[in-house]
Coordinates of C-alpha atoms and ligand atoms in Angstrom, one line a residue:
Chain A
X1 CA 22.2 -8.8 -9.1
X2 CA 23.1 -10.1 -5.5
X3 CA 22.9 -7.2 -2.8
X4 CA 26.7 -7.7 -2.6
X5 CA 27.2 -6.3 -5.8
X6 CA 25.6 -3.1 -5.0
X7 CA 28.1 0.5 -4.0
X8 CA 27.7 2.6 -1.1
X9 CA 28.2 6.0 -1.7
X10 CA 27.9 9.0 0.7
X11 CA 24.8 11.0 -0.8
X12 CA 22.1 13.4 0.4
X13 CA 18.5 13.0 -0.8
X14 CA 18.7 14.6 -3.8
X15 CA 22.0 13.5 -4.7
X16 CA 20.2 10.4 -4.7
X17 CA 17.1 11.1 -6.3
X18 CA 19.2 12.8 -9.3
X19 CA 21.8 9.8 -9.2
X20 CA 18.4 7.1 -9.7
X21 CA 17.5 9.3 -12.5
X22 CA 20.8 9.3 -14.2
X23 CA 20.3 5.4 -14.0
X24 CA 16.7 5.4 -15.3
X25 CA 17.2 6.1 -19.0
X26 CA 15.3 9.4 -18.6
X27 CA 14.7 10.5 -22.3
X28 CA 13.5 14.0 -21.0
X29 CA 13.9 16.4 -18.1
X30 CA 12.4 19.6 -17.8
X31 CA 12.3 21.9 -14.9
X32 CA 13.0 25.3 -13.4
X33 CA 16.2 25.8 -12.2
X34 CA 16.4 28.4 -9.7
X35 CA 14.6 28.3 -5.6
X36 CA 12.4 26.5 -4.6
X37 CA 14.2 24.0 -6.8
X38 CA 16.4 21.6 -5.1
X39 CA 20.2 20.4 -5.8
X40 CA 18.0 17.6 -7.4
X41 CA 18.1 18.9 -11.0
X42 CA 21.2 21.2 -10.4
X43 CA 23.2 17.6 -9.9
X44 CA 21.2 16.3 -13.2
X45 CA 22.1 19.0 -15.3
X46 CA 25.8 18.2 -14.3
X47 CA 25.2 14.8 -15.7
X48 CA 24.1 16.3 -19.2
X49 CA 27.1 18.8 -19.3
X50 CA 29.3 15.9 -18.7
X51 CA 27.6 13.8 -21.0
X52 CA 27.3 11.4 -18.8
X53 CA 23.0 11.1 -19.7
X54 CA 21.4 11.0 -23.3
X55 CA 18.9 13.3 -21.9
X56 CA 17.4 16.0 -23.3
X57 CA 17.7 18.9 -20.5
X58 CA 15.1 21.6 -20.9
X59 CA 15.2 24.8 -18.7
X60 CA 12.0 26.6 -18.3
X61 CA 10.9 29.9 -17.1
X62 CA 8.4 28.8 -14.4
X63 CA 7.4 25.6 -13.2
X64 CA 4.1 25.7 -14.7
X65 CA 6.0 25.6 -18.3
X66 CA 8.6 22.8 -16.7
X67 CA 5.6 20.6 -16.2
X68 CA 3.9 21.5 -19.5
X69 CA 6.8 20.3 -21.4
X70 CA 7.2 17.3 -19.4
X71 CA 3.8 16.3 -20.2
X72 CA 4.3 17.1 -24.1
X73 CA 7.6 15.1 -24.1
X74 CA 5.5 12.2 -21.9
X75 CA 2.9 12.2 -24.7
X76 CA 5.2 11.4 -27.3
X77 CA 6.3 8.5 -25.5
X78 CA 9.3 9.7 -23.6
X79 CA 9.9 9.0 -20.1
X80 CA 10.4 12.1 -18.3
X81 CA 11.3 13.3 -15.0
X82 CA 11.2 16.5 -13.2
X83 CA 11.5 18.0 -9.4
X84 CA 10.2 20.5 -7.3
X85 CA 9.3 22.1 -4.2
X86 CA 6.8 24.3 -2.3
X87 CA 5.8 27.3 -4.2
X88 CA 6.9 25.7 -7.4
X89 CA 4.5 22.4 -6.6
X90 CA 2.1 25.1 -5.9
X91 CA 2.7 26.7 -9.6
X92 CA 2.4 23.4 -11.3
X93 CA -1.3 22.8 -10.0
X94 CA -3.1 23.4 -13.0
X95 CA -1.1 21.4 -15.1
X96 CA -1.0 18.5 -12.5
X97 CA -4.4 17.8 -13.3
X98 CA -3.3 17.9 -17.5
X99 CA -0.6 15.6 -16.5
X100 CA -3.1 12.5 -14.9
X101 CA -5.4 13.4 -17.5
X102 CA -3.4 12.9 -20.4
X103 CA -2.4 10.0 -18.9
X104 CA 1.0 11.1 -18.6
X105 CA 3.6 8.8 -16.9
X106 CA 5.6 11.7 -15.4
X107 CA 8.0 11.2 -12.3
X108 CA 8.5 14.0 -10.2
X109 CA 10.6 14.5 -6.6
X110 CA 9.4 16.8 -4.9
X111 CA 11.5 17.9 -1.9
X112 CA 8.9 18.7 0.7
X113 CA 8.9 22.2 2.1
X114 CA 6.2 24.9 3.8
X115 CA 4.6 27.5 1.6
X116 CA 4.7 30.8 2.0
X117 CA 3.8 33.6 3.9
X118 CA 6.0 34.2 6.4
X119 CA 8.8 32.7 4.0
X120 CA 10.0 29.1 5.2
X121 CA 12.2 27.1 2.7
X122 CA 12.2 24.3 5.5
X123 CA 10.4 20.9 5.5
X124 CA 6.3 20.4 5.9
X125 CA 4.2 18.1 3.6
X126 CA 1.9 21.7 2.9
X127 CA 3.1 21.5 -0.6
X128 CA 2.1 17.8 -1.4
X129 CA -0.8 17.1 0.4
X130 CA -2.5 20.2 -1.0
X131 CA -2.0 18.1 -4.0
X132 CA -3.8 14.9 -3.1
X133 CA -6.4 15.2 -5.2
X134 CA -4.5 15.7 -8.5
X135 CA -4.5 12.1 -9.5
X136 CA -0.9 11.6 -8.7
X137 CA 0.5 8.5 -7.1
X138 CA 2.6 9.8 -4.0
X139 CA 5.1 8.1 -2.4
X140 CA 6.8 9.7 0.9
X141 CA 9.9 8.1 1.9
X142 CA 11.6 8.0 5.2
X143 CA 15.7 8.2 3.9
X144 CA 17.6 8.8 1.4
X145 CA 18.1 5.2 0.7
X146 CA 14.1 4.9 0.0
X147 CA 14.2 8.0 -2.2
X148 CA 16.9 6.4 -4.7
X149 CA 15.1 2.9 -4.7
X150 CA 11.7 4.8 -5.0
X151 CA 12.7 7.0 -8.4
X152 CA 13.8 3.6 -9.7
X153 CA 10.5 2.3 -8.7
X154 CA 8.4 5.0 -9.7
X155 CA 9.3 5.0 -13.4
X156 CA 8.1 1.2 -13.5
X157 CA 4.8 2.1 -11.7
X158 CA 4.1 5.4 -13.5
X159 CA 4.5 3.8 -17.4
X160 CA 3.1 0.2 -16.1
X161 CA 0.1 0.3 -19.0
X162 CA -2.5 -0.7 -17.1
X163 CA -2.1 2.6 -14.6
X164 CA -0.5 5.7 -16.5
X165 CA -0.6 7.7 -14.0
X166 CA 2.4 10.0 -12.9
X167 CA 4.2 9.6 -10.0
X168 CA 5.2 12.1 -7.3
X169 CA 8.3 10.4 -4.8
X170 CA 8.2 13.0 -1.8
X171 CA 11.1 13.3 0.3
X172 CA 11.2 15.8 3.5
X173 CA 13.6 18.6 2.6
X174 CA 16.7 19.5 4.6
X175 CA 16.4 16.1 6.8
X176 CA 16.6 14.1 3.8
X177 CA 17.0 16.6 0.6
X178 CA 20.6 18.0 2.4
X179 CA 21.7 15.2 4.9
X180 CA 24.2 13.0 4.0
X181 CA 23.6 9.4 4.3
X182 CA 25.0 6.0 3.1
X183 CA 23.1 5.2 -0.2
X184 CA 23.4 1.6 -1.4
X185 CA 23.7 1.8 -5.8
X186 CA 22.6 -0.4 -7.9
X187 CA 25.5 -0.5 -11.0
X188 CA 24.0 1.0 -14.1
X189 CA 23.0 -1.9 -16.3
X190 CA 21.0 -3.4 -13.1
X191 CA 18.8 -0.3 -13.3
X192 CA 18.3 -0.4 -16.6
X193 CA 17.0 -3.7 -17.0
X194 CA 15.0 -3.0 -14.1
X195 CA 13.1 -0.1 -15.6
X196 CA 12.9 -1.5 -19.1
X197 CA 11.8 0.7 -22.0
X198 CA 8.6 2.6 -21.8
X199 CA 6.0 0.2 -23.3
X200 CA 3.0 2.2 -25.1
X201 CA -0.3 0.3 -24.9
X202 CA -2.5 0.2 -27.9
X203 CA -5.8 2.8 -28.4
X204 CA -8.0 3.1 -30.3
X205 CA -7.8 6.2 -32.8
X206 CA -10.2 8.2 -34.2
X207 CA -10.8 5.9 -37.4
X208 CA -11.1 2.8 -35.5
X209 CA -7.4 1.2 -35.6
X210 CA -5.4 0.6 -32.8
X211 CA -2.4 2.7 -33.0
X212 CA 0.5 3.0 -30.1
X213 CA -0.6 5.8 -27.4
X214 CA 1.6 8.1 -28.2
X215 CA 1.6 11.3 -30.2
X216 CA 3.3 10.4 -33.4
X217 CA 2.7 12.4 -37.2
X218 CA 2.7 8.5 -38.6
X219 CA -0.1 7.9 -36.6
X220 CA -2.0 10.9 -35.1
X221 CA -3.9 10.4 -32.1
X222 CA -5.9 13.5 -30.6
X223 CA -5.1 13.5 -26.3
X224 CA -7.5 15.7 -23.7
X225 CA -9.2 17.7 -25.9
X226 CA -12.5 19.4 -25.3
X227 CA -14.9 17.0 -22.9
X228 CA -18.0 18.3 -22.1
X229 CA -20.4 16.5 -20.0
X230 CA -21.2 14.1 -22.4
X231 CA -17.6 11.9 -21.7
X232 CA -15.5 13.8 -18.8
X233 CA -17.1 11.9 -16.4
X234 CA -16.2 8.6 -17.8
X235 CA -12.8 9.6 -18.5
X236 CA -12.7 10.9 -14.6
X237 CA -13.9 7.5 -13.9
X238 CA -11.1 5.9 -15.5
X239 CA -8.8 7.6 -13.8
X240 CA -10.1 6.4 -10.5
X241 CA -10.0 3.0 -11.9
X242 CA -6.4 3.2 -12.4
X243 CA -5.6 4.4 -9.1
X244 CA -7.5 1.2 -7.5
X245 CA -5.3 -0.8 -10.0
X246 CA -2.0 1.1 -8.8
X247 CA -1.6 -0.7 -5.1
X248 CA -0.9 -3.8 -6.8
X249 CA 1.2 -2.4 -9.4
X250 CA 3.2 -0.8 -6.3
X251 CA 3.3 -3.9 -4.7
X252 CA 4.7 -5.9 -7.3
X253 CA 6.8 -3.5 -8.2
X254 CA 8.3 -2.9 -4.7
X255 CA 8.5 -6.6 -4.6
X256 CA 10.6 -7.3 -8.2
X257 CA 12.8 -4.5 -6.7
X258 CA 13.4 -6.2 -3.1
X259 CA 14.8 -9.2 -4.8
X260 CA 17.6 -7.2 -6.7
X261 CA 18.4 -5.0 -3.5
X262 CA 17.8 -7.2 -0.7
X263 CA 15.5 -3.8 0.5
X264 CA 12.2 -4.0 1.8
X265 CA 9.7 -1.1 3.3
X266 CA 7.1 -2.8 4.5
X267 CA 4.8 -4.1 1.8
X268 CA 5.8 -1.1 -0.4
X269 CA 2.2 0.6 0.6
X270 CA 2.2 0.5 4.3
X271 CA 5.7 0.3 6.6
X272 CA 4.6 -1.5 9.8
X273 CA 7.0 -1.4 12.8
X274 CA 6.4 -3.5 16.1
X275 CA 2.4 -3.3 15.6
X276 CA 1.8 -7.0 16.0
X277 CA 0.7 -7.0 19.7
X278 CA 0.8 -3.0 19.9
X279 CA -1.7 -1.6 22.0
X280 CA -0.9 2.1 21.0
X281 CA 0.5 3.4 17.7
X282 CA 1.2 6.4 15.8
X283 CA 0.7 7.1 11.9
X284 CA 3.1 9.5 9.8
X285 CA 4.7 9.8 6.8
X286 CA 8.2 10.6 5.9
X287 CA 11.4 10.8 8.2
X288 CA 9.8 11.6 11.3
X289 CA 8.9 7.6 11.5
X290 CA 12.8 7.2 11.8
X291 CA 12.9 9.0 14.4
X292 CA 9.5 7.7 15.9
X293 CA 11.1 3.8 15.5
X294 CA 13.7 4.5 18.4
X295 CA 11.0 5.9 20.5
X296 CA 9.0 3.1 19.7
X297 CA 11.9 0.6 20.6
X298 CA 12.7 2.4 24.1
X299 CA 9.1 2.2 25.0
X300 CA 9.3 -1.7 24.1
X301 CA 12.0 -1.9 26.5
X302 CA 10.0 -0.5 29.4
X303 CA 7.2 -2.8 28.8
X304 CA 5.1 -0.7 26.8
X305 CA 3.2 -2.2 23.6
X306 CA 3.8 0.7 21.3
X307 CA 4.1 0.5 17.3
X308 CA 4.1 2.3 14.3
X309 CA 2.3 2.7 11.1
X310 CA 4.2 5.0 8.1
X311 CA 2.5 5.3 4.9
X312 CA 4.8 4.9 2.3
X313 CA 1.8 5.7 -0.4
X314 CA -0.7 8.6 0.5
X315 CA -2.2 7.8 -3.3
X316 CA -3.7 5.5 -3.7
X317 CA -4.6 5.4 0.1
X318 CA -4.0 1.6 0.7
X319 CA -7.4 1.3 2.8
X320 CA -7.0 -2.6 3.3
X321 CA -4.0 -2.2 4.4
X322 CA -4.5 0.6 7.4
X323 CA -7.3 -1.1 8.3
X324 CA -5.3 -4.4 8.9
X325 CA -2.5 -3.1 10.6
X326 CA -4.7 -0.9 13.0
X327 CA -7.7 -2.6 13.7
X328 CA -6.7 -4.3 16.8
X329 CA -5.1 -1.2 18.3
X330 CA -6.7 0.6 20.9
X331 CA -5.5 4.3 20.5
X332 CA -4.1 5.7 17.4
X333 CA -2.4 8.8 17.4
X334 CA -2.0 10.4 13.5
X335 CA 0.9 12.9 13.0
X336 CA 0.5 15.4 10.4
X337 CA 3.3 17.4 9.0
X338 CA 0.2 20.2 7.5
X339 CA -2.6 21.5 8.8
X340 CA -5.9 21.9 6.9
X341 CA -6.5 25.3 8.3
X342 CA -10.6 25.5 9.7
X343 CA -10.8 21.5 9.2
X344 CA -10.8 18.9 11.8
X345 CA -7.2 18.0 12.1
X346 CA -4.8 17.4 9.0
X347 CA -4.9 15.2 5.9
X348 CA -3.8 12.1 7.1
X349 CA -5.9 12.2 10.4
X350 CA -9.1 13.0 7.9
X351 CA -8.2 9.9 6.0
X352 CA -7.4 7.4 8.9
X353 CA -9.9 8.0 11.5
X354 CA -12.7 8.3 8.1
X355 CA -11.2 4.1 7.2
X356 CA -11.2 3.0 11.1
X357 CA -14.6 4.3 11.2
X358 CA -15.7 0.8 9.2
X359 CA -14.1 -1.2 11.7
X360 CA -15.5 -3.1 14.6
X361 CA -13.2 -2.2 16.8
X362 CA -14.0 1.7 16.8
X363 CA -10.1 2.8 18.1
X364 CA -9.8 5.8 19.6
X365 CA -7.8 8.5 16.5
X366 CA -6.5 11.8 17.8
X367 CA -4.4 14.2 15.6
X368 CA -1.2 15.9 16.1
X369 CA -0.2 18.6 13.8
X370 CA 3.4 19.1 14.0
X371 CA 7.1 20.1 12.3
X372 CA 5.0 22.7 10.6
X373 CA 7.9 25.2 8.4
X374 CA 11.1 23.0 9.5
X375 CA 10.4 23.1 13.3
X376 CA 12.0 19.5 15.1
X377 CA 10.2 16.6 15.7
X378 CA 12.4 15.3 18.6
X379 CA 12.0 12.4 20.4
X380 CA 10.5 14.0 23.9
X381 CA 7.6 14.9 21.9
X382 CA 6.9 11.7 20.4
X383 CA 7.1 10.0 23.7
X384 CA 4.4 12.7 24.9
X385 CA 2.4 11.6 22.1
X386 CA 2.5 8.2 23.5
X387 CA 2.3 8.8 26.6
X388 CA -1.0 10.5 25.6
X389 CA -2.4 7.5 24.2
X390 CA -1.5 5.3 27.3
X391 CA -3.6 7.7 29.1
X392 CA -6.4 7.4 26.2
X393 CA -6.2 3.6 26.9
X394 CA -6.3 4.1 31.1
X395 CA -9.1 6.7 31.0
X396 CA -11.3 5.3 28.0
X397 CA -11.7 8.8 27.1
X398 CA -10.1 11.7 24.8
X399 CA -9.2 14.9 26.1
X400 CA -8.6 16.6 23.0
X401 CA -8.7 15.0 19.2
X402 CA -6.8 17.2 17.3
X403 CA -3.4 18.8 18.9
X404 CA -0.6 20.6 18.0
X405 CA 3.0 19.4 18.9
X406 CA 6.0 21.3 19.8
X407 CA 4.3 25.0 18.7
X408 CA 5.2 27.5 21.6
Chain B
X1 CA -23.6 14.4 -29.3
X2 CA -26.5 12.8 -30.7
X3 CA -25.1 9.5 -31.0
X4 CA -24.7 6.5 -28.3
X5 CA -23.1 7.2 -25.1
X6 CA -20.5 4.6 -24.2
X7 CA -19.3 4.3 -20.8
X8 CA -16.1 4.2 -19.2
X9 CA -14.6 1.0 -19.5
X10 CA -15.4 1.0 -23.6
X11 CA -13.9 4.2 -24.5
X12 CA -10.1 5.0 -24.6
X13 CA -8.0 7.0 -21.7
X14 CA -6.5 10.4 -22.0
X15 CA -9.9 11.5 -23.9
X16 CA -8.0 10.4 -27.0
X17 CA -10.8 11.0 -29.7
X18 CA -11.7 7.4 -30.9
X19 CA -13.9 9.1 -33.9
X20 CA -13.6 12.0 -36.3
X21 CA -14.1 15.3 -35.3
X22 CA -16.9 15.2 -38.3
X23 CA -18.8 12.9 -36.8
X24 CA -19.5 15.9 -33.9
X25 CA -22.2 17.9 -35.5
X26 CA -21.4 21.7 -33.9
X27 CA -24.1 23.0 -36.1
X28 CA -26.4 21.9 -33.0
X29 CA -25.1 24.9 -31.8
X30 CA -26.6 27.3 -34.4
X31 CA -28.8 30.4 -33.7
X32 CA -28.5 31.8 -36.7
X33 CA -28.4 30.2 -40.0
X34 CA -26.5 31.6 -43.3
X35 CA -29.1 31.7 -46.2
X36 CA -28.3 32.9 -49.7
X37 CA -29.8 34.4 -52.5
X38 CA -28.7 32.8 -55.6
X39 CA -29.6 35.3 -57.7
X40 CA -27.5 37.8 -56.1
X41 CA -24.3 35.7 -55.5
X42 CA -21.8 36.0 -58.2
X43 CA -19.9 32.6 -57.3
X44 CA -16.9 34.9 -56.2
X45 CA -16.0 31.9 -53.9
X46 CA -15.0 34.5 -50.9
X47 CA -17.1 32.9 -48.6
X48 CA -15.9 29.1 -48.7
X49 CA -12.2 30.5 -48.2
X50 CA -13.4 32.3 -44.9
X51 CA -15.7 30.3 -43.1
X52 CA -13.9 29.1 -40.2
X53 CA -15.7 25.9 -40.2
X54 CA -15.2 25.1 -43.7
X55 CA -19.0 24.4 -44.1
X56 CA -19.3 26.1 -47.5
X57 CA -18.3 24.0 -50.2
X58 CA -17.7 23.8 -54.1
X59 CA -20.3 21.6 -55.5
X60 CA -18.5 20.4 -59.1
X61 CA -21.6 18.6 -60.5
X62 CA -24.0 21.7 -59.7
X63 CA -21.0 24.2 -60.1
X64 CA -22.5 26.0 -57.5
X65 CA -21.5 26.6 -53.7
X66 CA -23.6 24.7 -51.0
X67 CA -23.9 25.5 -47.3
X68 CA -22.8 21.9 -45.1
X69 CA -25.3 23.2 -42.0
X70 CA -24.1 20.1 -40.0
X71 CA -20.9 22.2 -39.2
X72 CA -22.2 25.4 -39.8
X73 CA -21.9 27.0 -36.1
X74 CA -24.2 30.3 -37.6
X75 CA -21.2 32.9 -36.8
X76 CA -22.1 34.9 -39.9
X77 CA -18.6 35.7 -41.0
X78 CA -19.5 34.7 -44.5
X79 CA -23.2 37.3 -44.5
X80 CA -20.5 40.2 -43.1
X81 CA -18.0 39.5 -45.7
X82 CA -19.8 38.5 -49.0
X83 CA -19.2 41.2 -51.3
X84 CA -22.8 41.8 -53.0
X85 CA -24.7 41.3 -49.9
X86 CA -26.2 37.8 -50.9
X87 CA -26.1 36.1 -47.5
X88 CA -28.9 36.9 -44.6
X89 CA -28.5 35.8 -41.1
X90 CA -32.0 34.0 -40.3
X91 CA -32.9 33.0 -37.0
X92 CA -33.1 29.3 -36.4
X93 CA -36.9 28.1 -36.4
X94 CA -38.4 31.4 -37.4
Ligands
SF4_1 S1 -22.1 31.5 -40.6 FE1 -20.4 31.2 -40.1 S2 -20.0 29.1 -40.4 FE2 -21.9 29.2 -41.2 S3 -21.6 29.1 -43.2 FE3 -21.0 30.9 -42.5 S4 -19.3 31.9 -42.1 FE4 -19.3 29.5 -42.2
SF4_2 S1 -19.2 35.5 -50.8 FE1 -21.3 35.9 -51.5 S2 -21.3 36.3 -53.7 FE2 -19.3 35.4 -53.2 S3 -19.7 33.0 -53.1 FE3 -19.9 33.6 -51.0 S4 -22.3 34.2 -51.1 FE4 -21.6 34.0 -53.4

């Protein structure tokens, strides 16, 4: 497969996700069809109705039920997908832990939206950041092309026999989900070949026999039963081990996919932009990286040594890559599109600063909470952040560690 | 729970049971133990049917019922339901 055989289509982020799911030979999609649901499952349900996919499509009465159905389907060995956002993801909270605890490799697209109240349907990362401890892999994409590419990669990552953890692909609501973009798509066969069939590792059953890891009446196994102080901790330790292996699986999958398409997103975990000789840098996830790259180019044209680190993965946190990319930077501004109320900055700041604490260079690290409820993040605000960083380098002091960018 | 305690590298993922539930002696939790008065018992076989843990069995050899205290959790249903009051619940260790 060569990049030339790809077709360019005008799609918004939701459609790009639905198209990737259509091509990925998914057995079951269970979803709640109404708000805060996006066009993702609406478009996919059309594929089902038109007979373009063989997928079993289950409409449920809530997101809690949708994800429960997905866990059950996935436990039988089925390739499973769902989508949600905002309050829908919050309602799934309990089942997110059941999914990862049952090692069900469900793939879910999240159109990142604010949480009520007041009611808001627009973009911020409060929904998925609140689920960062649920043992789901989290990939944040910059544009609709990456949303398409990441969904296809996500099935191969989640179902990898060494991982078997669910994956969230997070795309910024409206900025990506509802905005038309040119998206290059692979032919159906190429995607099908890339995702392959779900491989089931062998597992020891209650009779000490090795059987495929799936619910099957001919080879019955029990998943996720009562597990008290004697073994629960061991099962959680296994999940952490899988997460630690995830980084390598993600990079391998990303590399294999790049060979197919010619597209790369950094090393698959982090995407560095003009960081090599940078003195100051920002760090963010999602579509803001696109605007920031433009600002970096403008600053570079004026001789300012500015750079950007976009985290593609927040879970697992690419600790080594963050250190390598940022340890020689003098001052770093994290841009958080969610807040941890009463904490010390937003979730990305917490982790970034924490990782960099170990570096001998001890860079200045500050945080800007921005864009809550879909508030725009225009170039001039990002420029202002880089200006603050220049001042920090010049004066060797920080006035405020946590600030709000773009609030009146 | 009395068996060897394995480490996280040695157990299947997802809480998959690697041995039958019968190896887990739920009788450990019991506070009251059912004790039958053989003289009163008519062997009506109601209690083997209603025990929620199938801890009362018919023994063909002895032609009598017997309690499996490894799994009897001491709920007292058998004592409550026995039509001739042949079962008494006695505090463990008393
Ligand atoms: S006390 Fe309960 S568990 Fe024990 S034998 Fe009677 S009915 Fe069964
Ligand atoms: S219910 Fe009572 S009489 Fe009937 S078998 Fe059990 S102990 Fe005997």
